[in-house]
């Protein structure tokens, strides 16, 4: 396999850079208990994390946004999560070493996530993570799978799309990258099961495998 030369790595956040599922699962199960319902198994919650808080509420309560209590439940979920955002969340194994290596090589790196700005910046602050650029789900009019967030990140960093890699654990990450003209890397250690029809350019099982692009 030929590995292209790049100067920038862009990451999805939840399930790619940081393992946030434990705290989101805690928030949902706390909310369920507050409403007199049984907790959901962690393995049932984990695949839903990349789809956001509303998806968690819908799954947990088996309802959609038309339910009279949906908005109230969603806001309560977010508050519980904010209060416990760094309770168990941490970078995936190998990420800290990778980010150190990126800086040593004078490369750039950033985060492109559909997570809202307030939650993203709070989490990064709590964990002491300082990317060169952060684009969130409510930073622009569009979010992933639209290519706009990735192209905006490239513009902010003054780099060409072809000199960048986008790493993610969800089909929407791969679609966004392809539409932006950015090579994509799907990770199998994330929250969803990677399928071949995602259209990724590269597939990796561990963070350490990303070092092959850092020259």
GROMACS .gro file of C-alpha atoms in nm:
model
  215
    1UNK     CA    1   0.000   0.000   0.000
    2UNK     CA    2   0.129   0.346  -0.093
    3UNK     CA    3   0.094   0.611   0.175
    4UNK     CA    4   0.048   0.963   0.048
    5UNK     CA    5   0.243   1.254   0.192
    6UNK     CA    6   0.030   1.475   0.417
    7UNK     CA    7   0.096   1.770   0.647
    8UNK     CA    8  -0.233   1.771   0.838
    9UNK     CA    9  -0.447   1.518   1.022
   10UNK     CA   10  -0.811   1.597   1.098
   11UNK     CA   11  -1.001   1.379   1.343
   12UNK     CA   12  -1.359   1.309   1.430
   13UNK     CA   13  -1.401   1.344   1.806
   14UNK     CA   14  -1.631   1.085   1.967
   15UNK     CA   15  -1.516   0.732   1.891
   16UNK     CA   16  -1.202   0.840   1.707
   17UNK     CA   17  -0.997   1.079   1.918
   18UNK     CA   18  -1.167   1.052   2.258
   19UNK     CA   19  -1.360   0.764   2.413
   20UNK     CA   20  -1.664   0.957   2.534
   21UNK     CA   21  -1.910   0.667   2.538
   22UNK     CA   22  -1.876   0.586   2.911
   23UNK     CA   23  -1.984   0.935   3.019
   24UNK     CA   24  -2.264   0.957   2.763
   25UNK     CA   25  -2.387   0.615   2.876
   26UNK     CA   26  -2.374   0.735   3.237
   27UNK     CA   27  -2.577   1.043   3.145
   28UNK     CA   28  -2.843   0.841   2.965
   29UNK     CA   29  -2.874   0.577   3.235
   30UNK     CA   30  -2.893   0.845   3.505
   31UNK     CA   31  -3.175   1.009   3.311
   32UNK     CA   32  -3.356   0.677   3.269
   33UNK     CA   33  -3.332   0.606   3.642
   34UNK     CA   34  -3.464   0.954   3.720
   35UNK     CA   35  -3.769   0.862   3.513
   36UNK     CA   36  -3.820   0.526   3.684
   37UNK     CA   37  -3.685   0.321   3.393
   38UNK     CA   38  -3.424   0.048   3.378
   39UNK     CA   39  -3.073   0.127   3.262
   40UNK     CA   40  -2.964   0.030   2.911
   41UNK     CA   41  -2.663  -0.200   2.862
   42UNK     CA   42  -2.344  -0.015   2.772
   43UNK     CA   43  -2.301  -0.217   2.454
   44UNK     CA   44  -2.645  -0.103   2.338
   45UNK     CA   45  -2.565   0.263   2.403
   46UNK     CA   46  -2.213   0.265   2.258
   47UNK     CA   47  -2.306   0.240   1.886
   48UNK     CA   48  -2.547   0.533   1.924
   49UNK     CA   49  -2.295   0.777   2.072
   50UNK     CA   50  -2.174   0.906   1.735
   51UNK     CA   51  -2.530   1.008   1.647
   52UNK     CA   52  -2.565   1.257   1.933
   53UNK     CA   53  -2.779   1.322   2.237
   54UNK     CA   54  -3.114   1.321   2.060
   55UNK     CA   55  -3.044   0.973   1.924
   56UNK     CA   56  -2.961   0.856   2.276
   57UNK     CA   57  -3.288   0.994   2.414
   58UNK     CA   58  -3.484   0.837   2.128
   59UNK     CA   59  -3.323   0.499   2.191
   60UNK     CA   60  -3.345   0.518   2.570
   61UNK     CA   61  -3.711   0.616   2.584
   62UNK     CA   62  -3.821   0.451   2.257
   63UNK     CA   63  -3.972   0.775   2.130
   64UNK     CA   64  -3.906   1.042   1.868
   65UNK     CA   65  -3.887   1.421   1.877
   66UNK     CA   66  -4.264   1.453   1.849
   67UNK     CA   67  -4.303   1.321   2.205
   68UNK     CA   68  -4.418   1.592   2.447
   69UNK     CA   69  -4.131   1.522   2.688
   70UNK     CA   70  -3.856   1.477   2.429
   71UNK     CA   71  -3.705   1.826   2.447
   72UNK     CA   72  -3.712   1.828   2.827
   73UNK     CA   73  -3.544   1.487   2.840
   74UNK     CA   74  -3.281   1.595   2.588
   75UNK     CA   75  -3.195   1.909   2.785
   76UNK     CA   76  -3.170   1.707   3.107
   77UNK     CA   77  -2.943   1.453   2.936
   78UNK     CA   78  -2.711   1.733   2.824
   79UNK     CA   79  -2.697   1.881   3.175
   80UNK     CA   80  -2.607   1.545   3.330
   81UNK     CA   81  -2.343   1.498   3.062
   82UNK     CA   82  -2.196   1.847   3.116
   83UNK     CA   83  -2.170   1.779   3.489
   84UNK     CA   84  -1.984   1.453   3.424
   85UNK     CA   85  -1.814   1.521   3.090
   86UNK     CA   86  -1.468   1.408   3.202
   87UNK     CA   87  -1.573   1.149   3.459
   88UNK     CA   88  -1.445   0.857   3.248
   89UNK     CA   89  -1.374   1.008   2.904
   90UNK     CA   90  -1.015   0.985   2.783
   91UNK     CA   91  -0.818   0.974   2.461
   92UNK     CA   92  -0.798   0.637   2.292
   93UNK     CA   93  -0.483   0.433   2.343
   94UNK     CA   94  -0.197   0.580   2.140
   95UNK     CA   95  -0.357   0.920   2.072
   96UNK     CA   96  -0.145   1.116   2.320
   97UNK     CA   97   0.177   0.977   2.172
   98UNK     CA   98   0.051   1.042   1.819
   99UNK     CA   99  -0.031   1.407   1.894
  100UNK     CA  100   0.314   1.454   2.047
  101UNK     CA  101   0.472   1.308   1.732
  102UNK     CA  102   0.261   1.536   1.510
  103UNK     CA  103   0.391   1.841   1.695
  104UNK     CA  104   0.749   1.715   1.683
  105UNK     CA  105   0.719   1.689   1.303
  106UNK     CA  106   0.573   2.042   1.281
  107UNK     CA  107   0.254   1.906   1.130
  108UNK     CA  108  -0.096   2.041   1.192
  109UNK     CA  109  -0.395   1.864   1.338
  110UNK     CA  110  -0.755   1.943   1.411
  111UNK     CA  111  -1.099   1.818   1.505
  112UNK     CA  112  -1.410   1.816   1.286
  113UNK     CA  113  -1.708   1.692   1.484
  114UNK     CA  114  -2.086   1.712   1.485
  115UNK     CA  115  -2.075   1.762   1.863
  116UNK     CA  116  -2.196   2.111   1.967
  117UNK     CA  117  -1.936   2.379   2.038
  118UNK     CA  118  -2.015   2.414   2.409
  119UNK     CA  119  -1.969   2.043   2.477
  120UNK     CA  120  -1.665   2.008   2.251
  121UNK     CA  121  -1.468   2.298   2.397
  122UNK     CA  122  -1.559   2.202   2.755
  123UNK     CA  123  -1.436   1.846   2.698
  124UNK     CA  124  -1.113   1.958   2.531
  125UNK     CA  125  -1.048   2.206   2.811
  126UNK     CA  126  -1.107   1.941   3.078
  127UNK     CA  127  -0.870   1.697   2.907
  128UNK     CA  128  -0.607   1.959   2.819
  129UNK     CA  129  -0.624   1.902   2.444
  130UNK     CA  130  -0.530   2.192   2.214
  131UNK     CA  131  -0.587   2.129   1.840
  132UNK     CA  132  -0.482   2.376   1.572
  133UNK     CA  133  -0.843   2.401   1.457
  134UNK     CA  134  -1.182   2.285   1.587
  135UNK     CA  135  -1.500   2.278   1.377
  136UNK     CA  136  -1.816   2.168   1.557
  137UNK     CA  137  -2.165   2.062   1.461
  138UNK     CA  138  -2.304   2.411   1.510
  139UNK     CA  139  -2.003   2.608   1.385
  140UNK     CA  140  -2.146   2.632   1.033
  141UNK     CA  141  -2.478   2.604   0.857
  142UNK     CA  142  -2.395   2.245   0.760
  143UNK     CA  143  -2.236   1.955   0.943
  144UNK     CA  144  -2.108   1.613   0.838
  145UNK     CA  145  -2.170   1.439   0.599
  146UNK     CA  146  -2.165   1.776   0.420
  147UNK     CA  147  -1.805   1.861   0.319
  148UNK     CA  148  -1.828   2.223   0.442
  149UNK     CA  149  -1.683   2.161   0.793
  150UNK     CA  150  -1.377   1.984   0.652
  151UNK     CA  151  -1.319   2.247   0.385
  152UNK     CA  152  -1.358   2.518   0.648
  153UNK     CA  153  -1.096   2.348   0.867
  154UNK     CA  154  -0.857   2.335   0.571
  155UNK     CA  155  -0.919   2.703   0.498
  156UNK     CA  156  -0.855   2.800   0.861
  157UNK     CA  157  -0.526   2.611   0.851
  158UNK     CA  158  -0.439   2.745   0.503
  159UNK     CA  159  -0.377   2.395   0.368
  160UNK     CA  160  -0.492   2.215   0.056
  161UNK     CA  161  -0.742   1.932   0.094
  162UNK     CA  162  -0.513   1.689  -0.087
  163UNK     CA  163  -0.246   1.739   0.183
  164UNK     CA  164  -0.483   1.627   0.456
  165UNK     CA  165  -0.621   1.305   0.604
  166UNK     CA  166  -0.955   1.276   0.782
  167UNK     CA  167  -0.984   1.000   1.041
  168UNK     CA  168  -1.324   0.883   1.164
  169UNK     CA  169  -1.535   0.593   1.287
  170UNK     CA  170  -1.863   0.666   1.108
  171UNK     CA  171  -1.995   0.646   0.752
  172UNK     CA  172  -2.076   1.018   0.759
  173UNK     CA  173  -1.706   1.089   0.819
  174UNK     CA  174  -1.611   0.898   0.506
  175UNK     CA  175  -1.881   1.066   0.295
  176UNK     CA  176  -1.775   1.410   0.415
  177UNK     CA  177  -1.412   1.340   0.337
  178UNK     CA  178  -1.483   1.208  -0.009
  179UNK     CA  179  -1.704   1.505  -0.095
  180UNK     CA  180  -1.433   1.742   0.030
  181UNK     CA  181  -1.162   1.575  -0.177
  182UNK     CA  182  -0.983   1.456   0.137
  183UNK     CA  183  -0.845   1.105   0.179
  184UNK     CA  184  -1.021   0.919   0.458
  185UNK     CA  185  -0.913   0.669   0.722
  186UNK     CA  186  -1.177   0.453   0.890
  187UNK     CA  187  -1.094   0.320   1.237
  188UNK     CA  188  -1.225  -0.012   1.363
  189UNK     CA  189  -1.164   0.072   1.730
  190UNK     CA  190  -1.450   0.326   1.732
  191UNK     CA  191  -1.820   0.290   1.808
  192UNK     CA  192  -1.964   0.155   1.486
  193UNK     CA  193  -1.894  -0.151   1.275
  194UNK     CA  194  -1.703  -0.036   0.968
  195UNK     CA  195  -1.859  -0.149   0.640
  196UNK     CA  196  -1.686  -0.168   0.302
  197UNK     CA  197  -1.956   0.044   0.138
  198UNK     CA  198  -1.848   0.342   0.349
  199UNK     CA  199  -1.603   0.428   0.072
  200UNK     CA  200  -1.298   0.487   0.293
  201UNK     CA  201  -0.949   0.512   0.143
  202UNK     CA  202  -0.768   0.339   0.428
  203UNK     CA  203  -0.870   0.113   0.716
  204UNK     CA  204  -0.682   0.084   1.046
  205UNK     CA  205  -0.731  -0.113   1.366
  206UNK     CA  206  -0.506   0.089   1.599
  207UNK     CA  207  -0.399   0.450   1.645
  208UNK     CA  208  -0.034   0.351   1.604
  209UNK     CA  209  -0.100   0.268   1.239
  210UNK     CA  210  -0.148   0.641   1.173
  211UNK     CA  211   0.223   0.696   1.236
  212UNK     CA  212   0.297   0.572   0.883
  213UNK     CA  213   0.166   0.906   0.752
  214UNK     CA  214   0.385   1.109   0.987
  215UNK     CA  215   0.723   1.143   0.822
   0.00000   0.00000   0.00000
